[in-house]
Tab-separated table of C-alpha atoms and ligand atoms in Angstrom:
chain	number	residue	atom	x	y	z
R	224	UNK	CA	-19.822	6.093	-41.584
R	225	UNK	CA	-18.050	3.241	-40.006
R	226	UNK	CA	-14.934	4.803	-38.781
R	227	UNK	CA	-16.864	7.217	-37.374
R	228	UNK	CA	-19.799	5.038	-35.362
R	229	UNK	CA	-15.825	3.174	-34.375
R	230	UNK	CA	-14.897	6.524	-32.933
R	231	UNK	CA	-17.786	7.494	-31.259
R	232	UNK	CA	-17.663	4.047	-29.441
R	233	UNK	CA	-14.179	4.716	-28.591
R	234	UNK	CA	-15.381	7.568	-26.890
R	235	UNK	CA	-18.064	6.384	-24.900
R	236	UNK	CA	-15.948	3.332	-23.786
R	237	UNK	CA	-13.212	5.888	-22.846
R	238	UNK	CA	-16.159	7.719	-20.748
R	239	UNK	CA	-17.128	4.175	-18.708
R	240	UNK	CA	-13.381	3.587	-18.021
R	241	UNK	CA	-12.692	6.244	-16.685
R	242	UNK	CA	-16.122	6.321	-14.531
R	243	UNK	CA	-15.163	3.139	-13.513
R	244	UNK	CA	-11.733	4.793	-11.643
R	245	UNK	CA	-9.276	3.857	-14.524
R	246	UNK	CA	-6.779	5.933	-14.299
R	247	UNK	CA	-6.207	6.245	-18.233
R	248	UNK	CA	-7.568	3.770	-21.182
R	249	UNK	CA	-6.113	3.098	-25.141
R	250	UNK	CA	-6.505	0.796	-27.944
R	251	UNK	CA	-4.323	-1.040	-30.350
R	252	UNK	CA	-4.782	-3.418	-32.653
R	253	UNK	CA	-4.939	-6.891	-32.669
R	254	UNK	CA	-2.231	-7.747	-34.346
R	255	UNK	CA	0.388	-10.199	-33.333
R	256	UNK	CA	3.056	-9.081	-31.275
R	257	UNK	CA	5.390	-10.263	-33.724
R	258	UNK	CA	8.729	-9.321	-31.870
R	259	UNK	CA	7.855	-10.941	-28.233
R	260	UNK	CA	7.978	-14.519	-30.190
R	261	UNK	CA	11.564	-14.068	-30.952
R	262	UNK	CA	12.175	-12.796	-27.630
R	263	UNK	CA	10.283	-15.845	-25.762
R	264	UNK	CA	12.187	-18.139	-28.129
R	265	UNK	CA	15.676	-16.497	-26.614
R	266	UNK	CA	14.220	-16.605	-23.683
R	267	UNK	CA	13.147	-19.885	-23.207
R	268	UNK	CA	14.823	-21.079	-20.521
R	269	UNK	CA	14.689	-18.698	-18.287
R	270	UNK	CA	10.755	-18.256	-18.248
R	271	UNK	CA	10.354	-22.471	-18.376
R	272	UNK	CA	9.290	-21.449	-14.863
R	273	UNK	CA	6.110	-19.561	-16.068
R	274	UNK	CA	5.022	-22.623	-18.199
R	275	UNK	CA	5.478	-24.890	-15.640
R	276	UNK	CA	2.688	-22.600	-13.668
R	277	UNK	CA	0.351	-23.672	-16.893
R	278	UNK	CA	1.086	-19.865	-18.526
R	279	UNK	CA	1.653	-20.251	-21.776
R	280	UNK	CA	3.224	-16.925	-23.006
R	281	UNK	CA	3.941	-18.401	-26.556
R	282	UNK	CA	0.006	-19.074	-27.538
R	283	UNK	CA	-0.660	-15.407	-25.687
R	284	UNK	CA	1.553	-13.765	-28.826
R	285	UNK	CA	-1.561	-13.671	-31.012
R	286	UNK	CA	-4.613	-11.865	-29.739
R	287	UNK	CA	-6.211	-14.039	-32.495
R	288	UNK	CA	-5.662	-17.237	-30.522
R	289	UNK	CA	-7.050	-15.747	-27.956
R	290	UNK	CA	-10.613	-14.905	-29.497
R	291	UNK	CA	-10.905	-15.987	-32.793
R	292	UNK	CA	-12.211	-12.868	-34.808
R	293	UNK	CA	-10.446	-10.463	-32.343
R	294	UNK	CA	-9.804	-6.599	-33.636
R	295	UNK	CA	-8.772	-4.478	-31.089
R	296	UNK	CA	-7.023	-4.783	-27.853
R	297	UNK	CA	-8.566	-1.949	-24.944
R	298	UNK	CA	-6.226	-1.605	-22.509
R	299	UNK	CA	-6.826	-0.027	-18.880
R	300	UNK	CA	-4.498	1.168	-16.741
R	301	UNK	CA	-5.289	0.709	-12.677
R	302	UNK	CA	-3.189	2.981	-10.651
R	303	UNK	CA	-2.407	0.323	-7.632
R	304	UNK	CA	-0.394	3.365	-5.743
R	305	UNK	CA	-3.278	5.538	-5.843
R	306	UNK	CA	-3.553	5.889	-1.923
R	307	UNK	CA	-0.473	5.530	0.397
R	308	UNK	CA	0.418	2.070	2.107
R	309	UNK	CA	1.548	1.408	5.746
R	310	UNK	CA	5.145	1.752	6.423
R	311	UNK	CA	5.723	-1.844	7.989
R	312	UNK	CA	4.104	-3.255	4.897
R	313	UNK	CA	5.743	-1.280	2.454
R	314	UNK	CA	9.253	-2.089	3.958
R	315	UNK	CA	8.646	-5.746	3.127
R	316	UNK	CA	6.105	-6.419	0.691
R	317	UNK	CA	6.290	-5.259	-2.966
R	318	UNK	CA	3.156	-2.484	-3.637
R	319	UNK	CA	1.640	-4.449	-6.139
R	320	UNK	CA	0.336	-6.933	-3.594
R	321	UNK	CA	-0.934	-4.529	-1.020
R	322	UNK	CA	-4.430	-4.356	-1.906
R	323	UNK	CA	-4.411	-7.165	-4.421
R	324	UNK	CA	-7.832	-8.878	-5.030
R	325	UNK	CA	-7.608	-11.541	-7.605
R	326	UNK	CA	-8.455	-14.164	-4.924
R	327	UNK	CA	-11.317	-11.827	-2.657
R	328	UNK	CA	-12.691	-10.319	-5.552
R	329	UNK	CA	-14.246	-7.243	-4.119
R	330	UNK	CA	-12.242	-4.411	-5.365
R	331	UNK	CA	-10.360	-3.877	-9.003
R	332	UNK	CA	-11.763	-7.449	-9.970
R	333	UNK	CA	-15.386	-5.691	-9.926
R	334	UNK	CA	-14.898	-2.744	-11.864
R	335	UNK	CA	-12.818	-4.986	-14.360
R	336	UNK	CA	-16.532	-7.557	-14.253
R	337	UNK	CA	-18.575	-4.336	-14.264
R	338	UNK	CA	-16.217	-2.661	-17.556
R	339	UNK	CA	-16.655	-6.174	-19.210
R	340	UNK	CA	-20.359	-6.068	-18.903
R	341	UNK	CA	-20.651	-2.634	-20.336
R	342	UNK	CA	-18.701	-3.845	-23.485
R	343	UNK	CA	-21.008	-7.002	-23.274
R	344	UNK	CA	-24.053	-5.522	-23.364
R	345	UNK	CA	-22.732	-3.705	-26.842
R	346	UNK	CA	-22.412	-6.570	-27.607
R	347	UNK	CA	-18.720	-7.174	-27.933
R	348	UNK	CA	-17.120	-10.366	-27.162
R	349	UNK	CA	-13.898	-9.831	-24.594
R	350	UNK	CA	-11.238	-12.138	-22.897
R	351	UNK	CA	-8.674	-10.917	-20.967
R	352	UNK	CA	-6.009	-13.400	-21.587
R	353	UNK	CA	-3.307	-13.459	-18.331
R	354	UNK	CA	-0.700	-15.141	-20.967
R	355	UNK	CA	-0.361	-11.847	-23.378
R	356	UNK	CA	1.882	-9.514	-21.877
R	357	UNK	CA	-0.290	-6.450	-20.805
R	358	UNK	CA	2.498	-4.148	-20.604
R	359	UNK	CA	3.261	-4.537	-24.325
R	360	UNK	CA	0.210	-3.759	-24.981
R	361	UNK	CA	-0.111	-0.957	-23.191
R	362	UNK	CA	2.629	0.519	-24.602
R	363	UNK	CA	1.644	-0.569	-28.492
R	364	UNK	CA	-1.609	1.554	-27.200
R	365	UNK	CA	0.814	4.554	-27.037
R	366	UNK	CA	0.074	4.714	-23.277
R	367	UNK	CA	3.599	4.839	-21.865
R	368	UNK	CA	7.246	3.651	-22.322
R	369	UNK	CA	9.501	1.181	-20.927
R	370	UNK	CA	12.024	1.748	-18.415
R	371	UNK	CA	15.601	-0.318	-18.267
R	372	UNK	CA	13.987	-1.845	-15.060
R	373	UNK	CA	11.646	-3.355	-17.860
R	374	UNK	CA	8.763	-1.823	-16.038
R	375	UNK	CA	6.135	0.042	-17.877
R	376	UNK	CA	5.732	3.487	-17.447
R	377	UNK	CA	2.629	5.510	-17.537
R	378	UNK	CA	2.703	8.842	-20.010
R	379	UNK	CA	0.355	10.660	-17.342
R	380	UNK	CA	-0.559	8.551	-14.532
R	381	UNK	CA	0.906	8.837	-11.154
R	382	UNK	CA	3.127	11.453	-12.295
R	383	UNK	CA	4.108	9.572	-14.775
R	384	UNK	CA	5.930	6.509	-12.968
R	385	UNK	CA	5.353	2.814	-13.287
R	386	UNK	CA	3.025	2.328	-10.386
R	387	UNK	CA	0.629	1.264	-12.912
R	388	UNK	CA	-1.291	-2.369	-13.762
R	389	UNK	CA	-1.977	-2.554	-17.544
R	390	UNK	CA	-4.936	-4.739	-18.303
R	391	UNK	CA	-5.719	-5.778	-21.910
R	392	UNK	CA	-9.073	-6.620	-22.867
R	393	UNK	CA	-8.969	-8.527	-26.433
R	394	UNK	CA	-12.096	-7.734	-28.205
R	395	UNK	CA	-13.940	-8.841	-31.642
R	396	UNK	CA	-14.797	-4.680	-32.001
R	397	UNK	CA	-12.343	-2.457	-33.989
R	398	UNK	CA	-11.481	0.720	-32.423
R	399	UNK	CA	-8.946	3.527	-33.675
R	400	UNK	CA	-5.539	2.258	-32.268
R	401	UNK	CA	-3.202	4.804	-30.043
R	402	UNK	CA	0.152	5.777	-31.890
R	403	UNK	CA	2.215	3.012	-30.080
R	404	UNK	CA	5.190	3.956	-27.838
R	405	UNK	CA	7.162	0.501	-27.241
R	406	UNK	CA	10.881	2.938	-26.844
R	407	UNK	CA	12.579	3.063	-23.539
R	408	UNK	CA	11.748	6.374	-22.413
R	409	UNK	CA	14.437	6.657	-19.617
R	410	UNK	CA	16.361	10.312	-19.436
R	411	UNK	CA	20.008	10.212	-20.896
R	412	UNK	CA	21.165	11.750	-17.124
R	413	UNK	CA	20.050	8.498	-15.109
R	414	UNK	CA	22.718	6.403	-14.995
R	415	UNK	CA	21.310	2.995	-14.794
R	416	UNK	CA	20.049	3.667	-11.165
R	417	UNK	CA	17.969	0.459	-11.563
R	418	UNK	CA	20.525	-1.236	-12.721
R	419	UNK	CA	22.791	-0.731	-9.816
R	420	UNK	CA	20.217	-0.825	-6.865
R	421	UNK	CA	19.018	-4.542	-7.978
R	422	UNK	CA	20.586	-6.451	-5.261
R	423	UNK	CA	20.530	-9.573	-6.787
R	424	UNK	CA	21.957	-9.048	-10.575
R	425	UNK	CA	18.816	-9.704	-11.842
R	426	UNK	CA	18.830	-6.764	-14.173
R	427	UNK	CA	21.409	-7.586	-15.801
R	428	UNK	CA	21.215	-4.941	-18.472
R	429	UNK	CA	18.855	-2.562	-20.089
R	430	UNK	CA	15.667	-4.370	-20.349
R	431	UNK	CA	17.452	-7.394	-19.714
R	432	UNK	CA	16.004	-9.107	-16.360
R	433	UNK	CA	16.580	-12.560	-15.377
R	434	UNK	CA	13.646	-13.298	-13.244
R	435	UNK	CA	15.349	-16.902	-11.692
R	436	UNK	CA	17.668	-14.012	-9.930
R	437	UNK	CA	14.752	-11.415	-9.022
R	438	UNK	CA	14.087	-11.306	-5.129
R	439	UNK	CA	9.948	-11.427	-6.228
R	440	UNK	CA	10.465	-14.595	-8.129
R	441	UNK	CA	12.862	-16.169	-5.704
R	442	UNK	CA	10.542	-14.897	-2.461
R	443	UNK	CA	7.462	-16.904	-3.544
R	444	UNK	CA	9.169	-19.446	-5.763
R	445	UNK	CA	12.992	-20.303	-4.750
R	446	UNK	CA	13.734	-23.231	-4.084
R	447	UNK	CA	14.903	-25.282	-1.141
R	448	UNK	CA	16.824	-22.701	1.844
R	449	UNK	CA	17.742	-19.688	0.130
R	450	UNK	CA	21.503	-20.025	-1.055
R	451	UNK	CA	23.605	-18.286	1.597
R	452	UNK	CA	25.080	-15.330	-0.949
R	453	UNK	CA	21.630	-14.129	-1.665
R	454	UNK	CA	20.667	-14.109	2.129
R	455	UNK	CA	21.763	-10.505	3.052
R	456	UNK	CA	21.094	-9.170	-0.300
R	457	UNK	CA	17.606	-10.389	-0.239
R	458	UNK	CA	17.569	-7.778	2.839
R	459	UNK	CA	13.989	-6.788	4.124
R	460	UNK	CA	11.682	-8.275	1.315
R	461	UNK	CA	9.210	-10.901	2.616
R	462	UNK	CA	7.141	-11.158	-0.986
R	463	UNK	CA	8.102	-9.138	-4.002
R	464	UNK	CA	10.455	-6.309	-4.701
R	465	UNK	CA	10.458	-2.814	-4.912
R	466	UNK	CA	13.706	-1.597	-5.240
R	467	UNK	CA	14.364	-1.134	-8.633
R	468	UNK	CA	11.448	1.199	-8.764
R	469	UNK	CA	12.075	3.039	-5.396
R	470	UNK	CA	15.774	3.973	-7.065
R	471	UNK	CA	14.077	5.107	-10.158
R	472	UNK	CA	13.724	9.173	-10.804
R	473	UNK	CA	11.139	8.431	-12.819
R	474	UNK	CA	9.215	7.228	-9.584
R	475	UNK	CA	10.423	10.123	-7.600
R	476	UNK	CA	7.921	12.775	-8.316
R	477	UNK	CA	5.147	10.246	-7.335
R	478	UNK	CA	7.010	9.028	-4.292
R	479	UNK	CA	7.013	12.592	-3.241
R	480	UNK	CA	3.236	13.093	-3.184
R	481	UNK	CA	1.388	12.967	-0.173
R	482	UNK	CA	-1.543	10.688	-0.382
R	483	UNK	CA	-4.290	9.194	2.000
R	484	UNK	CA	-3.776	6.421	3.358
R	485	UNK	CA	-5.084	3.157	1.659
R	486	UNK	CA	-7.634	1.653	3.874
R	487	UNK	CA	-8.113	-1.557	3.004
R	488	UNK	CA	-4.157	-2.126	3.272
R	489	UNK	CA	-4.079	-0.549	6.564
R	490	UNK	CA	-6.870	-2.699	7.912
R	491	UNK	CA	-4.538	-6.240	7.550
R	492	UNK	CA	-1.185	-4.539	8.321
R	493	UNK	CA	-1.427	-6.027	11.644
R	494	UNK	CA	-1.867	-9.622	10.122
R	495	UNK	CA	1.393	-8.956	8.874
R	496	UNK	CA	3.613	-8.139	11.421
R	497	UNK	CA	6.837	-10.051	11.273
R	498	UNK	CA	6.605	-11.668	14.269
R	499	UNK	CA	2.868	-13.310	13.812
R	500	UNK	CA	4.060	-14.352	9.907
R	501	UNK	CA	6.991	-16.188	11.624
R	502	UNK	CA	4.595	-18.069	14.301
R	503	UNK	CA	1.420	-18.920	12.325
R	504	UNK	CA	-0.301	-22.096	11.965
R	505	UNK	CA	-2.216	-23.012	8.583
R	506	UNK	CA	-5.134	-21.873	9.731
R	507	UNK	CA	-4.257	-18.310	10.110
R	508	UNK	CA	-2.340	-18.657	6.820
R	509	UNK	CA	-5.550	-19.837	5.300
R	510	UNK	CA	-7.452	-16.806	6.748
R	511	UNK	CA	-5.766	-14.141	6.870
R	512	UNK	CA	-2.865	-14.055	4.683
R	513	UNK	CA	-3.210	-16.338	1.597
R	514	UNK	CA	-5.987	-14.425	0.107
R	515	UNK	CA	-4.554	-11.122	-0.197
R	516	UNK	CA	-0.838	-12.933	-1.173
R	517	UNK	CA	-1.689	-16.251	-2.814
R	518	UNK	CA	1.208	-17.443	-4.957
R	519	UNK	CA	1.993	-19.658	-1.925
R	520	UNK	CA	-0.051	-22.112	-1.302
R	521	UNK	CA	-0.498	-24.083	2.298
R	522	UNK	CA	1.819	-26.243	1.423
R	523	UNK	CA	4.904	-23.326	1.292
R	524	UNK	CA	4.269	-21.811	4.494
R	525	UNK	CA	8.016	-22.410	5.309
R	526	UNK	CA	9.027	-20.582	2.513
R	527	UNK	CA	7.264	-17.434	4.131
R	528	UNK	CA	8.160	-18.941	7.542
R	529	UNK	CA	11.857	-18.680	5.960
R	530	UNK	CA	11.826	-15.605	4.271
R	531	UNK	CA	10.518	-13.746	7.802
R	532	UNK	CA	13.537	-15.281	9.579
R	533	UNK	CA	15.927	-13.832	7.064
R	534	UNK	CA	14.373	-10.504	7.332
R	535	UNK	CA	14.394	-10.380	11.009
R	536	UNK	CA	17.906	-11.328	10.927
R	537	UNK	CA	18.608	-8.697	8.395
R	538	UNK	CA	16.606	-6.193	10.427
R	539	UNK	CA	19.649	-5.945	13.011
R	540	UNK	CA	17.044	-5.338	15.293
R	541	UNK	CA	18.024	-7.579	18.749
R	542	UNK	CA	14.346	-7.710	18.973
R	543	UNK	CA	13.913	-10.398	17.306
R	544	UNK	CA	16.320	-13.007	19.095
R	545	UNK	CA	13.419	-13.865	21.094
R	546	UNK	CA	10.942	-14.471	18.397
R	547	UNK	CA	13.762	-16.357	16.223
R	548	UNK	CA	15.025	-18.588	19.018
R	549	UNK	CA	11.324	-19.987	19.832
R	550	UNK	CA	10.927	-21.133	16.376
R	551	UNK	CA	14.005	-22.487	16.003
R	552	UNK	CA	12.832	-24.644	19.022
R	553	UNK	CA	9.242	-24.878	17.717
R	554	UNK	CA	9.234	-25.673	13.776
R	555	UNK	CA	9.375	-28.774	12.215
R	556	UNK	CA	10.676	-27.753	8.694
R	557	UNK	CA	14.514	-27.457	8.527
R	558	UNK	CA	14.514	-24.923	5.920
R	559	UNK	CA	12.820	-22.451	8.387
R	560	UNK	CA	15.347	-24.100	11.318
R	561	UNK	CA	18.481	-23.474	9.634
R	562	UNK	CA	16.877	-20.031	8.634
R	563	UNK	CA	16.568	-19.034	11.657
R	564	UNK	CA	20.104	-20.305	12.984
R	565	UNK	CA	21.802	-17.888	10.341
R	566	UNK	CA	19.483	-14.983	11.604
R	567	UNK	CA	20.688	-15.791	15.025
R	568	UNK	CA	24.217	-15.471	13.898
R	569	UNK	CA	23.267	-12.144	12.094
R	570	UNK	CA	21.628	-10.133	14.522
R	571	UNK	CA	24.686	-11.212	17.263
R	572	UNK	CA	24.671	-9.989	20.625
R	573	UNK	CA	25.476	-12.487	23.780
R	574	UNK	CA	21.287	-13.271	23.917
R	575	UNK	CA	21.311	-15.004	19.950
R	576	UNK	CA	25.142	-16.698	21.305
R	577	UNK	CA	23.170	-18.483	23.562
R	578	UNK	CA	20.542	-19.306	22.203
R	579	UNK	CA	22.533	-21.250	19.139
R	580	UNK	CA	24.738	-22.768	21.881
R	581	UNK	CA	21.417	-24.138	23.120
R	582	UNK	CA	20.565	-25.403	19.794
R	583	UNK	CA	23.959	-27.182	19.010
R	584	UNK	CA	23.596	-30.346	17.920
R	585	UNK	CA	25.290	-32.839	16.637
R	586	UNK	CA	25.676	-34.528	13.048
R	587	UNK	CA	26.130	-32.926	9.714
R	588	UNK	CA	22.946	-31.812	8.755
R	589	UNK	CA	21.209	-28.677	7.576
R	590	UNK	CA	20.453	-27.458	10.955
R	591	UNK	CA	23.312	-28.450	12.481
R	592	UNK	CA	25.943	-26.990	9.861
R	593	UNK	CA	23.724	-23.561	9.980
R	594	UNK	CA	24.368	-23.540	13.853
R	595	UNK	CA	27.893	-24.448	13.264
R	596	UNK	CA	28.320	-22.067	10.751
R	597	UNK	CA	26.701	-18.913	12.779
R	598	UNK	CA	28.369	-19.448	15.917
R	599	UNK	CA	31.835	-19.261	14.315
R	600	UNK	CA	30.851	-16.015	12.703
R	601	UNK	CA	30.178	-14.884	16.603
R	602	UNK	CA	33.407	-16.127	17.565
P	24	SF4	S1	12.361	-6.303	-8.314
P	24	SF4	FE1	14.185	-6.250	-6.999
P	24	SF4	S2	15.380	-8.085	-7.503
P	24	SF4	FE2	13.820	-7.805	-9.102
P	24	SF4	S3	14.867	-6.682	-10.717
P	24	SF4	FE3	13.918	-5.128	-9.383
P	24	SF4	S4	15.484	-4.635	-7.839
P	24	SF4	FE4	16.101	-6.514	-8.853
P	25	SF4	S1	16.463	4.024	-12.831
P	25	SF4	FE1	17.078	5.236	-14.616
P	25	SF4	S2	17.575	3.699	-16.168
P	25	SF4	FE2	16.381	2.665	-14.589
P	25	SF4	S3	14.265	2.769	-15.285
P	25	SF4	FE3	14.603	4.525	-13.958
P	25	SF4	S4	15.234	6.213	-15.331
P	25	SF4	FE4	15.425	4.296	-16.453
């Protein structure tokens, strides 16, 4: 009688997610993910980074120490690449940011409050823990597969491709657990197409990413001017990375489709044209572009300041010699200075010659070796 008031549940909570415009839904258990402690404990040092942002991924093993008295895990998949993006946003942004509304609050984050209340009023308890890894539960749900870009993949969803959020709701109801699918599911024929199209080495082998060397974690948390051999292959991406996904033939089919146009993304593409990212003041930051791309705060607007110069000066577009040579002049942070020096150098051309010749200075510092440094290259 049990199982079978369990299963009708799972049914009608099925029925609300996907009412809600989940794109699919599952359940697994609540067991310990038993595996991802020995992994974390390999893998300490290279995701100290995550703790030091107050995430403890350790604690967020056991769904238990979560909720005490926690059963089941329901997990929803949100297909963010539902509705096509603008070009000029796409080109330097990763997708998953595009219409992103952890801060605003008035799009995913309300079905998510509205699912939550649903299961509420059943009166199930839920948390949705940010330090359990969704994706493995996901997959434990038997709703998709890794790929060697150690991205999950959907089984149906956008084609099948990884354009996908997982979101894992632990709960203190038991519901009949999906027939879990943690495999890579990658075709035999691809050879390592993710592997080779990550520009940075961060994939440094199948499911084997080190994410100090991805372009995401190094666009919104690197350190000090971006070392000088990741400039160039850090190419066009202001925030996140898409790469390894673009070059995946698992993503093609979905890449292919034609698809309206995402409104809410194309209203603030304009906010985010190169040129007004590269000259704006806090204020604008604070308005306009820290609440739809937040992991920088005020304080790190010449990281984004820095990042835009290096994509302008990978751009090769002589454009931007204008734009780069005012804020050399302008800025007050010498990361974004000496950024803008080596773009200078970059794009070439006898309009970015002068303008470093202007900027010569003397000494040994920052600046002043960056200018040194990109006018030999023009010699
Ligand atoms: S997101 Fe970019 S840098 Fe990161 S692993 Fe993928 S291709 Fe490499
Ligand atoms: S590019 Fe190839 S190896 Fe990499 S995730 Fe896609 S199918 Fe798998």
């Amino acid at each position: 009688m049990r199982e079978r008031e369990s299963m009708v549940n799972a049914d009608l909570v099925r029925e609300k997610a996907l009412e809600l415009g989940f794109a699919d839904v599952g359940f697994t258990t609540a067991e310990p993910f038993e595996h991802q402690t020995k992994v974390l404990a390999e893998r300490r040092q290279e995701y100290a980074w995550v703790k030091n942002l107050g995430l403890d991924l350790e604690a967020g093993v056991d769904p238990a120490q979560v909720l005490p008295g926690a059963k089941s895990i329901i997990v929803l998949l949100e297909l963010y690449f539902g509705q096509a993006f603008p070009k000029s946003l796409e080109n330097h942004f990763g997708r998953c940011y595009l219409d992103d509304d952890r801060v605003t609050k008035d799009g995913l984050a309300l079905r998510v409050r509205a699912f939550r209340s649903y299961l509420q009023d059943q009166g199930i308890k839920v948390k949705i823990p940010w330090n359990l890894s969704h994706r493995l539960a996901a997959a434990r749900a038997g709703l998709g597969d890794f790929g060697k870009n150690c991205l999950f993949y959907s089984n149906k969803v956008g084609r099948k491709s990884s354009w996908v959020l997982p979101i894992a709701l632990v709960v203190d109801a038991e519901f009949p657990p999906g027939e879990p699918s943690m495999e890579v599911g990658c075709p035999s024929w691809c050879k390592n197409a993710c592997l080779t199209a990550c520009p940075t080495g961060a994939l440094q082998g199948p499911r084997k990413l080190d994410p100090r060397r991805c372009i995401s974690y190094l666009s919104y948390y690197g350190e000090g001017l971006t070392p000088l051999e990741l400039r160039e292959p850090m190419g066009l991406w202001v925030y996140g990375c898409d790469r390894c996904q673009n070059a995946c033939p698992r993503n093609a089919p979905w890449l292919a489709a034609e698809l309206p146009m995402n409104p809410r993304a194309a209203a603030k593409a304009d906010d985010f044209e190169l040129t007004k990212l590269l000259h704006m003041d806090v204020g604008y930051f604070k308005n306009r572009i820290w609440p739809h791309m937040f992991y920088m705060s005020e304080k790190d607007i010449w990281r984004w300041k820095m990042n835009v110069a290096r994509v302008m000066g990978n751009t090769q577009d002589q454009v931007f010699v204008p734009e780069l040579s005012q804020a050399f002049h302008r800025e007050p942070d010498e990361r974004v200075r000496a950024m803008c020096a080596w773009s200078l150098g970059r794009l070439g051309g006898p309009e970015a010659k002068l303008a470093l010749q202007s900027a010569r200075a003397p000494g040994q510092g920052l600046v002043a070796q960056e200018v040194a440094w990109a006018l030999e290259k023009l010699h």
